[in-house]
mmCIF file of C-alpha atoms and ligand atoms in Angstrom:
data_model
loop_
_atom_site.group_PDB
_atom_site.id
_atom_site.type_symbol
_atom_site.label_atom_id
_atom_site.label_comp_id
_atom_site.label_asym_id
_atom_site.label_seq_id
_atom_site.Cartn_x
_atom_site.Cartn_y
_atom_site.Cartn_z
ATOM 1 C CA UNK C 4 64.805 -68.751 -33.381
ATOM 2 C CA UNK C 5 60.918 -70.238 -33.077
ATOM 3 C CA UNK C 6 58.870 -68.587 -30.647
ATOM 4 C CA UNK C 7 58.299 -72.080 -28.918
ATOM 5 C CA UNK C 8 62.127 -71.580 -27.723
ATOM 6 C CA UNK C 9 61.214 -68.670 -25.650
ATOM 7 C CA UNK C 10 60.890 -68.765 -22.008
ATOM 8 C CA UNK C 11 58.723 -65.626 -21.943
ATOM 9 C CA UNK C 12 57.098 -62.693 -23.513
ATOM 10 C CA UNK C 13 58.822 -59.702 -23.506
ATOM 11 C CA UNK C 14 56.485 -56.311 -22.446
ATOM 12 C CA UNK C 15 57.514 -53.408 -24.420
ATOM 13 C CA UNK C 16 56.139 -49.656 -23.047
ATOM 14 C CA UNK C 17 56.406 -47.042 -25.543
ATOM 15 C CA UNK C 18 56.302 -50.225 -28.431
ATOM 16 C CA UNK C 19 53.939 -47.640 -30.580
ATOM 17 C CA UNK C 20 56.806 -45.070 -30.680
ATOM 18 C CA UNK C 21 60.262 -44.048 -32.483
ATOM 19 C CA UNK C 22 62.508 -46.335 -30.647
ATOM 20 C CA UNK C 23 59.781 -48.812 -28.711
ATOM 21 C CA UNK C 24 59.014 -49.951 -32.710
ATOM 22 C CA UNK C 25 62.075 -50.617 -33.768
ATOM 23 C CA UNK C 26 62.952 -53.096 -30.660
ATOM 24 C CA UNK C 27 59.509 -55.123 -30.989
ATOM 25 C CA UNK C 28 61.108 -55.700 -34.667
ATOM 26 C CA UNK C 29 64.403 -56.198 -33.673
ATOM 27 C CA UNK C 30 62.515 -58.798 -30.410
ATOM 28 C CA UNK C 31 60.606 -60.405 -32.876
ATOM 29 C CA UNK C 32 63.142 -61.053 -35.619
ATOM 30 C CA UNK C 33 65.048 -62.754 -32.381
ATOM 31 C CA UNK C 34 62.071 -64.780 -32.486
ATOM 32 C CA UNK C 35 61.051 -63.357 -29.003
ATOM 33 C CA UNK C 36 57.062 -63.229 -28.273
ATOM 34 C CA UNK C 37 56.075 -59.419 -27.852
ATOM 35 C CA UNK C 38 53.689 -57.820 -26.523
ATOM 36 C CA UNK C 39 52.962 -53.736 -26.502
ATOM 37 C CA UNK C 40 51.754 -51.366 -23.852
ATOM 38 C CA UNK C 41 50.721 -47.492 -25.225
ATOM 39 C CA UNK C 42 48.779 -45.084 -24.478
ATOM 40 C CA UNK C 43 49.011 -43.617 -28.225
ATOM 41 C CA UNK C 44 49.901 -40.291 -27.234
ATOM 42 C CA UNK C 45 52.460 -39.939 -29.677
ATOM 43 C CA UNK C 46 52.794 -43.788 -30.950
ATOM 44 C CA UNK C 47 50.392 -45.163 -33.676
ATOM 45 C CA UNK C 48 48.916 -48.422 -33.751
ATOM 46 C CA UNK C 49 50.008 -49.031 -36.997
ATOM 47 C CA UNK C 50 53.849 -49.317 -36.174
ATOM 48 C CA UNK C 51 53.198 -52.574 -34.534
ATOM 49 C CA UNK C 52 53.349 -56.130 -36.068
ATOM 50 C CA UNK C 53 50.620 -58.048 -36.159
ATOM 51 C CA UNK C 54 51.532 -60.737 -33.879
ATOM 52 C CA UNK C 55 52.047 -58.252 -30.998
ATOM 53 C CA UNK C 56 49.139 -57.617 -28.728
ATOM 54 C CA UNK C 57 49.001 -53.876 -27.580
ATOM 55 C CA UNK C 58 47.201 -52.902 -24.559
ATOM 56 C CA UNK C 59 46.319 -49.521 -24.752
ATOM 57 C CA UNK C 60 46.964 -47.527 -21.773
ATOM 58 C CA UNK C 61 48.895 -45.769 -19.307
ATOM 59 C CA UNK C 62 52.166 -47.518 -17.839
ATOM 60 C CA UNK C 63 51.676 -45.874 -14.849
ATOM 61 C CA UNK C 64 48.196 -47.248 -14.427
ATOM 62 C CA UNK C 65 49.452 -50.831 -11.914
ATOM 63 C CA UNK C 66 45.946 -52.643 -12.108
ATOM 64 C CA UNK C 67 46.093 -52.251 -16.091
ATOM 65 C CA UNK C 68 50.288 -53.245 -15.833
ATOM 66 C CA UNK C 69 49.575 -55.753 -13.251
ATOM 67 C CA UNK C 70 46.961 -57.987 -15.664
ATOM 68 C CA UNK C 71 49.063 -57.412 -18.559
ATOM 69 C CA UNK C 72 52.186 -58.803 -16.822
ATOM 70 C CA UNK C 73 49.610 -61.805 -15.276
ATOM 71 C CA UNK C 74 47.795 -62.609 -18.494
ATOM 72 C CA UNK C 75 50.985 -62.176 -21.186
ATOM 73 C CA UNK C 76 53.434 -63.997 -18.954
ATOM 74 C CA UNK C 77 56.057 -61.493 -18.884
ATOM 75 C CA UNK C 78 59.219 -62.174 -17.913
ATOM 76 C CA UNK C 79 61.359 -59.258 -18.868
ATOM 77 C CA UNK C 80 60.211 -55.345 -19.242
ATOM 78 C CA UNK C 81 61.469 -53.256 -21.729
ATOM 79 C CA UNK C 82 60.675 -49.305 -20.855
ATOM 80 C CA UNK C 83 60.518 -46.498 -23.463
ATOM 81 C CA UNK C 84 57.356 -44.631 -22.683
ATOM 82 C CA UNK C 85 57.978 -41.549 -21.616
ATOM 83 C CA UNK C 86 58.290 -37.324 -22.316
ATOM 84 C CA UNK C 87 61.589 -36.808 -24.752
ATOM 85 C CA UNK C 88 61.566 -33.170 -25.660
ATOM 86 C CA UNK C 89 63.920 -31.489 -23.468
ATOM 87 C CA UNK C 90 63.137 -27.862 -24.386
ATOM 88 C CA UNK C 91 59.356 -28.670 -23.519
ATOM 89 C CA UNK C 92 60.658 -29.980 -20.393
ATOM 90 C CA UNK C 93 62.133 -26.742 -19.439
ATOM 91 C CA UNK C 94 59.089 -24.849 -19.363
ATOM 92 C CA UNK C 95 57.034 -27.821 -18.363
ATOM 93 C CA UNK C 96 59.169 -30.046 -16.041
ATOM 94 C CA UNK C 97 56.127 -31.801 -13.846
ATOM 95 C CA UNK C 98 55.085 -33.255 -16.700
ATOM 96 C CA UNK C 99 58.506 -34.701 -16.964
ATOM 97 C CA UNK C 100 58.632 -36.140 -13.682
ATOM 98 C CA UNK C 101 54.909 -37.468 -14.164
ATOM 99 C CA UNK C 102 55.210 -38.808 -17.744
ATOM 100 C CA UNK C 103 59.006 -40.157 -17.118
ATOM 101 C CA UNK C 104 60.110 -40.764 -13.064
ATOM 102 C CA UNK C 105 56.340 -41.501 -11.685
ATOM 103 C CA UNK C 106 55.370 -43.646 -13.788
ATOM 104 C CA UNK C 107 58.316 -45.456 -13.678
ATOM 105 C CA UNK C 108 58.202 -45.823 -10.271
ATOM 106 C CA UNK C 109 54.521 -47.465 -10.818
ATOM 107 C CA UNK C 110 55.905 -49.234 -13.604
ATOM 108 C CA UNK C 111 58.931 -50.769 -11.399
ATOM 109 C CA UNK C 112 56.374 -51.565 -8.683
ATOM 110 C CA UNK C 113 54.128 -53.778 -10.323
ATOM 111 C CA UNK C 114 57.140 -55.244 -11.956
ATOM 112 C CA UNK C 115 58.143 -55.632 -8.679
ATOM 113 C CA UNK C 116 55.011 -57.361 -7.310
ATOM 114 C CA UNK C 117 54.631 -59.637 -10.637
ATOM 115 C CA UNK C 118 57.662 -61.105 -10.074
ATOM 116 C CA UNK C 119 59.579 -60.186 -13.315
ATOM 117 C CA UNK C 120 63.013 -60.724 -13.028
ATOM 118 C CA UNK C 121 64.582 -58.086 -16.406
ATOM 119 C CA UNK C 122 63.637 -54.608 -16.710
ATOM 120 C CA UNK C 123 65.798 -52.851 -19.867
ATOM 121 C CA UNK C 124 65.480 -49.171 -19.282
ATOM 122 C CA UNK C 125 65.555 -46.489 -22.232
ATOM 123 C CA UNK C 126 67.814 -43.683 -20.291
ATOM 124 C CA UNK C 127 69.877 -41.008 -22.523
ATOM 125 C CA UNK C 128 73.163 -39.052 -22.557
ATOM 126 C CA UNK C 129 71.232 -36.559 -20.794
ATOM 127 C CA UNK C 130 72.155 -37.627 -17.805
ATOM 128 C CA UNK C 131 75.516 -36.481 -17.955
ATOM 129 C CA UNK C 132 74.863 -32.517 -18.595
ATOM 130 C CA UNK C 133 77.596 -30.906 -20.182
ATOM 131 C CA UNK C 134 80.469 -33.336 -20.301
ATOM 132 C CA UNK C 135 84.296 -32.187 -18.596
ATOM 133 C CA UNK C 136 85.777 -34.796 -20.771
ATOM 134 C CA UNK C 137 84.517 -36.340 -24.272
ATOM 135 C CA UNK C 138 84.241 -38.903 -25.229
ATOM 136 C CA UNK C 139 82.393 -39.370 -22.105
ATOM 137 C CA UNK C 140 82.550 -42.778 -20.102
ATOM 138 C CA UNK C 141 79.331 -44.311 -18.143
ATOM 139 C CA UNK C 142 81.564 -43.483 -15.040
ATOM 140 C CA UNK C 143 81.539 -39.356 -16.086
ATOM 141 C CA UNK C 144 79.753 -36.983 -13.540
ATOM 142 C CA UNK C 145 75.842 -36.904 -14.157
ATOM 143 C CA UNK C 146 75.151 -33.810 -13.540
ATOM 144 C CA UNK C 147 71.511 -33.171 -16.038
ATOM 145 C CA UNK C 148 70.820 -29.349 -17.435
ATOM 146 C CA UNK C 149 67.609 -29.902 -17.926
ATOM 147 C CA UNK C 150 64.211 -32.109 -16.357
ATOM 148 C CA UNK C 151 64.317 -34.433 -19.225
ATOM 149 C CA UNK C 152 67.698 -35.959 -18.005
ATOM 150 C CA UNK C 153 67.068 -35.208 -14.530
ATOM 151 C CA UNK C 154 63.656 -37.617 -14.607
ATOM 152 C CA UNK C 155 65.796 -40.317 -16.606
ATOM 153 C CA UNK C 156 68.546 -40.428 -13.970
ATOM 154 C CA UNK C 157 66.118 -40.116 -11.296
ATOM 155 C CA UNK C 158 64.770 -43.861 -12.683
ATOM 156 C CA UNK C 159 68.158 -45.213 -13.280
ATOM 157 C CA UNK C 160 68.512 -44.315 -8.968
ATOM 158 C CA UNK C 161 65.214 -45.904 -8.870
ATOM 159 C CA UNK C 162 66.648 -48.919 -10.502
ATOM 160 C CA UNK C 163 69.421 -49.101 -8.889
ATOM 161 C CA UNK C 164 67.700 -49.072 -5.165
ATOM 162 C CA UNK C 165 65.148 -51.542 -6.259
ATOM 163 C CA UNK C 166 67.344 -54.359 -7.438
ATOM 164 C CA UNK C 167 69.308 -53.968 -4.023
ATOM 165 C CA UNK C 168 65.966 -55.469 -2.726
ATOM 166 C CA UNK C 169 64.277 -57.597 -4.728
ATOM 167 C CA UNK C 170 65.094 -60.342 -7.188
ATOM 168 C CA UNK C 171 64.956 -58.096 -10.541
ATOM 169 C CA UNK C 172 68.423 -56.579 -12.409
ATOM 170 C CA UNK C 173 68.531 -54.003 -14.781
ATOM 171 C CA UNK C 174 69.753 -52.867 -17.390
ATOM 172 C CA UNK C 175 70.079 -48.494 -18.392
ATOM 173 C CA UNK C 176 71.422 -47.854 -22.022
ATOM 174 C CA UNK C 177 72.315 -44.042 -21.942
ATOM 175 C CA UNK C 178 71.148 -43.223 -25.925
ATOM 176 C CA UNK C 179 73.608 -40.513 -27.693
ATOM 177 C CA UNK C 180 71.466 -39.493 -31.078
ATOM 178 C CA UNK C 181 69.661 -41.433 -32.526
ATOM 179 C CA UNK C 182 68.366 -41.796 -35.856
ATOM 180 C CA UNK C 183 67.555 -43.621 -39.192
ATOM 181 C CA UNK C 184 64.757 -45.950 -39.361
ATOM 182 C CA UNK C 185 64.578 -49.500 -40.084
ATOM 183 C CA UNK C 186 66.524 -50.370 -43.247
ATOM 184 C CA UNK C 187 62.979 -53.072 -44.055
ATOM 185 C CA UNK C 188 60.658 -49.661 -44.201
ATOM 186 C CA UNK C 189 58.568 -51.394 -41.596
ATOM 187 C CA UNK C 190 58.966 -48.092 -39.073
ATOM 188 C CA UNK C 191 60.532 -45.124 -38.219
ATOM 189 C CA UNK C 192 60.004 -41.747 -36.653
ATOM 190 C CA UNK C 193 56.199 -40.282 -37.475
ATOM 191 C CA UNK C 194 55.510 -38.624 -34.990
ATOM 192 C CA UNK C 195 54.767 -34.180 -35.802
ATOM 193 C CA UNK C 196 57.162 -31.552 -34.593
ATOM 194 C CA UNK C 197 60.258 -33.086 -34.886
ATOM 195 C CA UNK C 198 63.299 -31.274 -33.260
ATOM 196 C CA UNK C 199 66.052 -33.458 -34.350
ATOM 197 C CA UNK C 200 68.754 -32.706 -36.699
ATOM 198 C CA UNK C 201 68.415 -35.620 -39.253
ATOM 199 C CA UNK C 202 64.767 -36.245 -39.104
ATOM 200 C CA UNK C 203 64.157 -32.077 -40.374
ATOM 201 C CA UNK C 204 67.321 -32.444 -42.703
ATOM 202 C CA UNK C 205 65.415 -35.519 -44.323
ATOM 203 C CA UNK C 206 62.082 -33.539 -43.865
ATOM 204 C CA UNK C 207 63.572 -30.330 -45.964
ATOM 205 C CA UNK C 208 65.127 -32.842 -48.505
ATOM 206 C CA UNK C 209 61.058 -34.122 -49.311
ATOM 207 C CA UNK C 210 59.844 -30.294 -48.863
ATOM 208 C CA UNK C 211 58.130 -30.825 -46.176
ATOM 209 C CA UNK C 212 60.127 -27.468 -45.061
ATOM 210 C CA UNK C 213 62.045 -24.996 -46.408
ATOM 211 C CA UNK C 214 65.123 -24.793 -44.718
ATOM 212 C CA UNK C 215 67.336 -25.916 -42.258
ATOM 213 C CA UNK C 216 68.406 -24.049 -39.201
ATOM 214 C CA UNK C 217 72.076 -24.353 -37.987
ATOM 215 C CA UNK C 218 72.106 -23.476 -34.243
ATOM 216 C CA UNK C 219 75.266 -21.869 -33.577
ATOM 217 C CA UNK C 220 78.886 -21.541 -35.312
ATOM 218 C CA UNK C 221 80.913 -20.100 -32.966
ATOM 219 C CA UNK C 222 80.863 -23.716 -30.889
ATOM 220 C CA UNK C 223 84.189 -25.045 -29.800
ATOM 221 C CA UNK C 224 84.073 -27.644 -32.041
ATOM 222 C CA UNK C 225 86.341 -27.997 -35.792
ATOM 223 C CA UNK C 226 84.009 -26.322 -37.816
ATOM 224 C CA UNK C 227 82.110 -24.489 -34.915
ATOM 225 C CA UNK C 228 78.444 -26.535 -35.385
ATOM 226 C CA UNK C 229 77.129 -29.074 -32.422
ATOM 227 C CA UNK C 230 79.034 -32.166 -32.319
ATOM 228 C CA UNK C 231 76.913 -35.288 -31.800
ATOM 229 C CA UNK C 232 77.101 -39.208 -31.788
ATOM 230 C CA UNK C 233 74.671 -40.469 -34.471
ATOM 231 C CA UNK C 234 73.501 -44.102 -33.723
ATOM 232 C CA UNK C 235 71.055 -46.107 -36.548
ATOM 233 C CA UNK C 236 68.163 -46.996 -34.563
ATOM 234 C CA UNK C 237 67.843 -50.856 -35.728
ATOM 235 C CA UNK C 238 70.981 -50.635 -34.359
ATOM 236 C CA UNK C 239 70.177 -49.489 -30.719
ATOM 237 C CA UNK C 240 67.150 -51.528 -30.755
ATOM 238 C CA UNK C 241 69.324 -54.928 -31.212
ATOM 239 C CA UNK C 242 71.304 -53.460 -28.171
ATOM 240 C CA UNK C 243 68.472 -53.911 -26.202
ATOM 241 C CA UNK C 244 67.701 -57.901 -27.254
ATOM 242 C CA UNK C 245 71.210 -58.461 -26.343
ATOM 243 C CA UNK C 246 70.973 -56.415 -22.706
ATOM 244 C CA UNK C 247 68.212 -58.782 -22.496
ATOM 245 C CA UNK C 248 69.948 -62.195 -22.644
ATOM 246 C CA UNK C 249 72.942 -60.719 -20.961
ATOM 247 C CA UNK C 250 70.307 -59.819 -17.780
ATOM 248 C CA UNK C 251 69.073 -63.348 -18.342
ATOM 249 C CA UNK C 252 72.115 -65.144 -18.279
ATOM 250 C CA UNK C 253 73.563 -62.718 -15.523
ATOM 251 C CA UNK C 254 70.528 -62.421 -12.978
ATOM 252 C CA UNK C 255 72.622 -61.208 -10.469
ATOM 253 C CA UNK C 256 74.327 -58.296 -12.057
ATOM 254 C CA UNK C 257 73.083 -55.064 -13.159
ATOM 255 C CA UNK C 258 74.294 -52.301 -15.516
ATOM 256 C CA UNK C 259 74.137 -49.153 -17.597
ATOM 257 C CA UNK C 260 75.845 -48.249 -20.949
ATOM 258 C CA UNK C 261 76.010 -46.448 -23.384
ATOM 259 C CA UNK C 262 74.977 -46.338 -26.810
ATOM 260 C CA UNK C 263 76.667 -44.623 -29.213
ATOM 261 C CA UNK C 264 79.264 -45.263 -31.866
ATOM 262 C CA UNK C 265 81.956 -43.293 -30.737
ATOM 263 C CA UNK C 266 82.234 -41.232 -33.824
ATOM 264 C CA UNK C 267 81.340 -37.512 -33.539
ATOM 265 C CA UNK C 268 79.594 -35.103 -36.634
ATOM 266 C CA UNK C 269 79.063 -31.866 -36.723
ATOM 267 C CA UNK C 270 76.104 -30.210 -37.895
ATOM 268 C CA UNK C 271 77.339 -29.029 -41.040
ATOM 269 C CA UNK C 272 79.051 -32.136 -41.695
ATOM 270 C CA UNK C 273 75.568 -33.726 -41.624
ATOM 271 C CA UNK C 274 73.663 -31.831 -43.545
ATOM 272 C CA UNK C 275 77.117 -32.420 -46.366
ATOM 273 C CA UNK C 276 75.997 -35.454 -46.119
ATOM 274 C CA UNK C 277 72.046 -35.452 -46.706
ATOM 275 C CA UNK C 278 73.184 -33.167 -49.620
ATOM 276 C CA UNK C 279 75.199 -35.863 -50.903
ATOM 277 C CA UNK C 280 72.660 -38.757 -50.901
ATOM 278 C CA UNK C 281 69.746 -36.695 -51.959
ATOM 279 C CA UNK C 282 72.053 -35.111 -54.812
ATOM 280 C CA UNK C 283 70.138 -32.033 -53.613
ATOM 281 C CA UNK C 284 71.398 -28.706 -51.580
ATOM 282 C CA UNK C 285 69.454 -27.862 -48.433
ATOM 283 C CA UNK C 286 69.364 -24.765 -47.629
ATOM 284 C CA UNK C 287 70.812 -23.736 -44.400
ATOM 285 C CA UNK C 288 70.114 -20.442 -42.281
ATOM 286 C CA UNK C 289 72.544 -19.565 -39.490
ATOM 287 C CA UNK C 290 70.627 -19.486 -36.387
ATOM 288 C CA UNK C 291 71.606 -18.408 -32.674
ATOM 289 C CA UNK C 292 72.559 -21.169 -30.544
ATOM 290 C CA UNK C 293 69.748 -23.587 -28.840
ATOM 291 C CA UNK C 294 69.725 -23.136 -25.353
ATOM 292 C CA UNK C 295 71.407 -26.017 -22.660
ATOM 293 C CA UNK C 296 73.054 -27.795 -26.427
ATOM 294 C CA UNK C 297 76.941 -29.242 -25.518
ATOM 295 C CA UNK C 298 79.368 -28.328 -27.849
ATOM 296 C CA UNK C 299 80.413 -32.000 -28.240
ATOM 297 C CA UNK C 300 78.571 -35.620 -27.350
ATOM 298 C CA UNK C 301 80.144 -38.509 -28.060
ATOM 299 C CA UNK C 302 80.154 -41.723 -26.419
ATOM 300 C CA UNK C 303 82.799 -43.921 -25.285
ATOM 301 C CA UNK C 304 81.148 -47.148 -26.345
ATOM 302 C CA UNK C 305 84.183 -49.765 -25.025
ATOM 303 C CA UNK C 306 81.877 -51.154 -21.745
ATOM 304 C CA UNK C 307 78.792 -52.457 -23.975
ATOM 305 C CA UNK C 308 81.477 -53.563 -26.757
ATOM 306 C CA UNK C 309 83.169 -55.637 -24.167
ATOM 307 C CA UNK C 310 80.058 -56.588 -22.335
ATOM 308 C CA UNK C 311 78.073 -57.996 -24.753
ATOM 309 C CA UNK C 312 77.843 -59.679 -28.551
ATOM 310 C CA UNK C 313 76.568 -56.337 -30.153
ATOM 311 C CA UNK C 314 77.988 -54.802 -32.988
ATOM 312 C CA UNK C 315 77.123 -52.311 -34.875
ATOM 313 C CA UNK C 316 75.830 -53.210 -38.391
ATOM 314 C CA UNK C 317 75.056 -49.854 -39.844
ATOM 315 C CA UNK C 318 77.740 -47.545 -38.543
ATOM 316 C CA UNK C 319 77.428 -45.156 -41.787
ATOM 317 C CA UNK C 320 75.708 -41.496 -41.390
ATOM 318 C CA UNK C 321 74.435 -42.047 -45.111
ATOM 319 C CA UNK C 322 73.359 -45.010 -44.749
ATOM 320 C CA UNK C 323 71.210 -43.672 -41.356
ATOM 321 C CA UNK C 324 70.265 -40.918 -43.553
ATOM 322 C CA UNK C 325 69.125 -42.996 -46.542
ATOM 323 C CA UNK C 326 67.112 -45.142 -44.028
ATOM 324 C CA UNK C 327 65.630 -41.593 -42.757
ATOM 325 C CA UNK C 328 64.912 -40.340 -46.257
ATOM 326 C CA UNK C 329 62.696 -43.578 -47.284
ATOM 327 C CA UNK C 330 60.980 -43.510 -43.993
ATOM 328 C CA UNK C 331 59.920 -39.668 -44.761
ATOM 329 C CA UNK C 332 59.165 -40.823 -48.244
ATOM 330 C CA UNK C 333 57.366 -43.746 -47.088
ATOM 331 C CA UNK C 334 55.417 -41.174 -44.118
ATOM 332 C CA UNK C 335 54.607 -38.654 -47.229
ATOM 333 C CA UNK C 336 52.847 -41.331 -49.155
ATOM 334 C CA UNK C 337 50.430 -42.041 -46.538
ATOM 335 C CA UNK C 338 49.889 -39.074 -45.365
ATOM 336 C CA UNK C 339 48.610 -38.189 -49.196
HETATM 337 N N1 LIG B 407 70.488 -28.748 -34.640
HETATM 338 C C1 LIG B 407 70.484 -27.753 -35.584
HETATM 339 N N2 LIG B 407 69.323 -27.488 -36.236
HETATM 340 C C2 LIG B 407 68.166 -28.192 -36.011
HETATM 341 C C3 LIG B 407 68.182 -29.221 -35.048
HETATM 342 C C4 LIG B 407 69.357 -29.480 -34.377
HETATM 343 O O1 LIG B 407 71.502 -27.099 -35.805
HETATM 344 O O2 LIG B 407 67.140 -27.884 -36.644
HETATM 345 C C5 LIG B 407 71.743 -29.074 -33.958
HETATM 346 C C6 LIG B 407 71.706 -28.942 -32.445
HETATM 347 O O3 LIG B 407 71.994 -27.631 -32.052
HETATM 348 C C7 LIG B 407 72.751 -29.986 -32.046
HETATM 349 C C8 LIG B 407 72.638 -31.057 -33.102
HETATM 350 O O4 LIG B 407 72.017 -30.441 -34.219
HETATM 351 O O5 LIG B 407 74.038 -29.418 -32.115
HETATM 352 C C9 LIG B 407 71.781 -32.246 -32.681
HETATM 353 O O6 LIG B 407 70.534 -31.773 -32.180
HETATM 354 P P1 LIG B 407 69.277 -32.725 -31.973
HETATM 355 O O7 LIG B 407 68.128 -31.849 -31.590
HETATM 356 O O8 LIG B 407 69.125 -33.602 -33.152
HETATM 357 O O9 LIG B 407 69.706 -33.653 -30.770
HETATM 358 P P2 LIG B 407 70.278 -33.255 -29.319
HETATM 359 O O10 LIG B 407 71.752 -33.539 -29.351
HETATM 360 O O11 LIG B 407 69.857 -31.916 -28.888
HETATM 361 O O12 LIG B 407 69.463 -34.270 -28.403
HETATM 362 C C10 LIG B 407 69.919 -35.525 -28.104
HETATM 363 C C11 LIG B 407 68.731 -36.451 -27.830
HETATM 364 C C12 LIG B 407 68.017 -36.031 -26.593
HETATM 365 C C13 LIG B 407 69.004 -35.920 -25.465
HETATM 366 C C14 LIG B 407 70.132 -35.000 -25.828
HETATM 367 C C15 LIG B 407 71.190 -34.951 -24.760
HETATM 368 O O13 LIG B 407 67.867 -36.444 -28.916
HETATM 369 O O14 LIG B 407 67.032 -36.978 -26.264
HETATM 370 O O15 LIG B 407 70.767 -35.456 -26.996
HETATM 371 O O16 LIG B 407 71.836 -33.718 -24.803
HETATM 372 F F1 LIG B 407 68.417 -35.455 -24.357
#
């Protein structure tokens, strides 16, 4: 669709990052107008299109948020800046509820005070803890283990308050795993010290490390290794454009989902499958079990299937590792 169409731009925090990047794409091959907010912590300048303005700074910062909503004419917020390593926010949870509920707060309030009418909020399975029933439905007990949930369901009670109030809905998709990058090679996830399972199985396939750990075999699970819902990130960040015209069309309703496939792998039966399309064999080192991981996530995906248009297009673990091995290949070539 031509920009022209558009009633709006569209503000994207965290639009430098993992999952921010890939929904400015998926916004602007909507034909949405963009524009970026990042402070570049751990985003890069580079993962954003041309056509998208980024403001460089702090979300929590309302003067800077206030002028950008003004000046852009934003109409709709979509919020992925934020902290995301829950074992750092163990040992450092203040910077959790800086980074992830306080800003948000300032975030929502200049929102708030501008006027927008959409905020799309980038909340997590998290929030749920360890689940009493799998797969787990948005209506499950959330009952976090660690800060990093904790300060993401801390903003969807934000959320949920605010729009009570004030003429603004919401919309909180709780992510299960997510991974891949986008299928164009136009981004994916850069950013050092990565702690999840596909990004350092695609990372030892292009020997950037040695090995993989497995964390735990002795989990109730089929083969005893972490059970996990693996969504392709293109495909959670087309989630998001349709959460937006569903807010749009829907001004008076609010919502959270989640955002998974349904469809449960263990570790082992991941790293089968990197083997498989690398035509390589990782090596894997039995490690004690990670401390606060489930045995078993997996969504029940039925509310956002029946809420809105989205289907999943790439609902294939090698296809979401493929996408993850080209991005790493891609990463290794400019890093060189
Ligand atoms: N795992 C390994 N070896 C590794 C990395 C991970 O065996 O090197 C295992 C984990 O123990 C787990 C599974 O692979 O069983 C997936 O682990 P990830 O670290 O990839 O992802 P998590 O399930 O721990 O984390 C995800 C999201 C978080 C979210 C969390 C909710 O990435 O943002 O689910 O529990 F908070």
């Amino acid at each position: 669709m031509p920009i022209e169409s558009k009633p709006f731009t569209v503000l994207v925090t965290g639009g430098a990052g993992y999952i921010g990047s890939h929904a400015v794409l998926s916004l602007r091959d909507a034909g949405w107008p963009v524009a970026v907010i990042d402070n570049l912590t751990t985003g890069f300048s580079w993962a954003i299109p041309d056509d998208v303005a980024l403001i460089e700074g702090d979300v929590s910062d309302m003067a800077l948020v206030g002028r950008t909503l003004a000046e852009h004419n934003i109409g709709a917020v979509m919020h992925f800046a934020g902290s995301i390593v829950v074992p750092e926010s163990v040992v450092d949870p203040l910077k959790y509820y800086r980074n992830n509920t306080a800003a948000s707060r300032a975030l929502i309030e200049a929102v708030v005070q501008a006027g927008v009418k959409h905020f799309i909020f980038s909340s997590t399975a998290a929030t749920y803890g360890i689940p009493e029933e799998v797969p787990l439905r948005e209506t499950a007990p959330t009952r976090p283990i660690n800060p990093y949930g904790m300060s993401k369901l801390m903003t969807e009670y934000m959320l949920r308050d605010v729009v009570a109030a004030h003429p603004l809905n919401f919309c909180a998709l709780r992510y299960f795993n997510v991974a891949g990058a986008d299928p164009q090679g136009r981004s994916g996830q850069s950013t050092a010290g990565a702690t999840h399972l596909i990004k350092i199985a695609v990372e030892a396939a292009t020997g950037k490390r040695g090995h993989v750990g497995v964390f735990g075999t002795d989990y109730d699970t089929p083969d005893g290794t972490g059970v996990r819902d693996y969504i392709h990130v293109s495909d959670l960040a087309d989630a998001h454009v349709h959460a937006l015209e569903y807010l749009i069309a829907n001004p008076a309703e609010s919502l959270i989902m989640n955002c998974g496939y349904g469809q449960g792998y263990s570790v082992l039966e991941v790293l089968d499958a990197v083997d498989r399309v690398t035509n390589m064999t990782i090596e894997r080192r039995i490690e004690p079990r990670r401390a606060g991981d489930p045995d078993l996530l997996v969504a029940d995906n039925s509310k956002i299937l029946a809420t809105l248009p989205w289907r999943p297009k790439r609902n294939d673990l090698p296809q979401i590792i493929g996408d993850a091995l080209a991005w790493e290949r891609i990463l290794a070539e400019r890093q060189r």
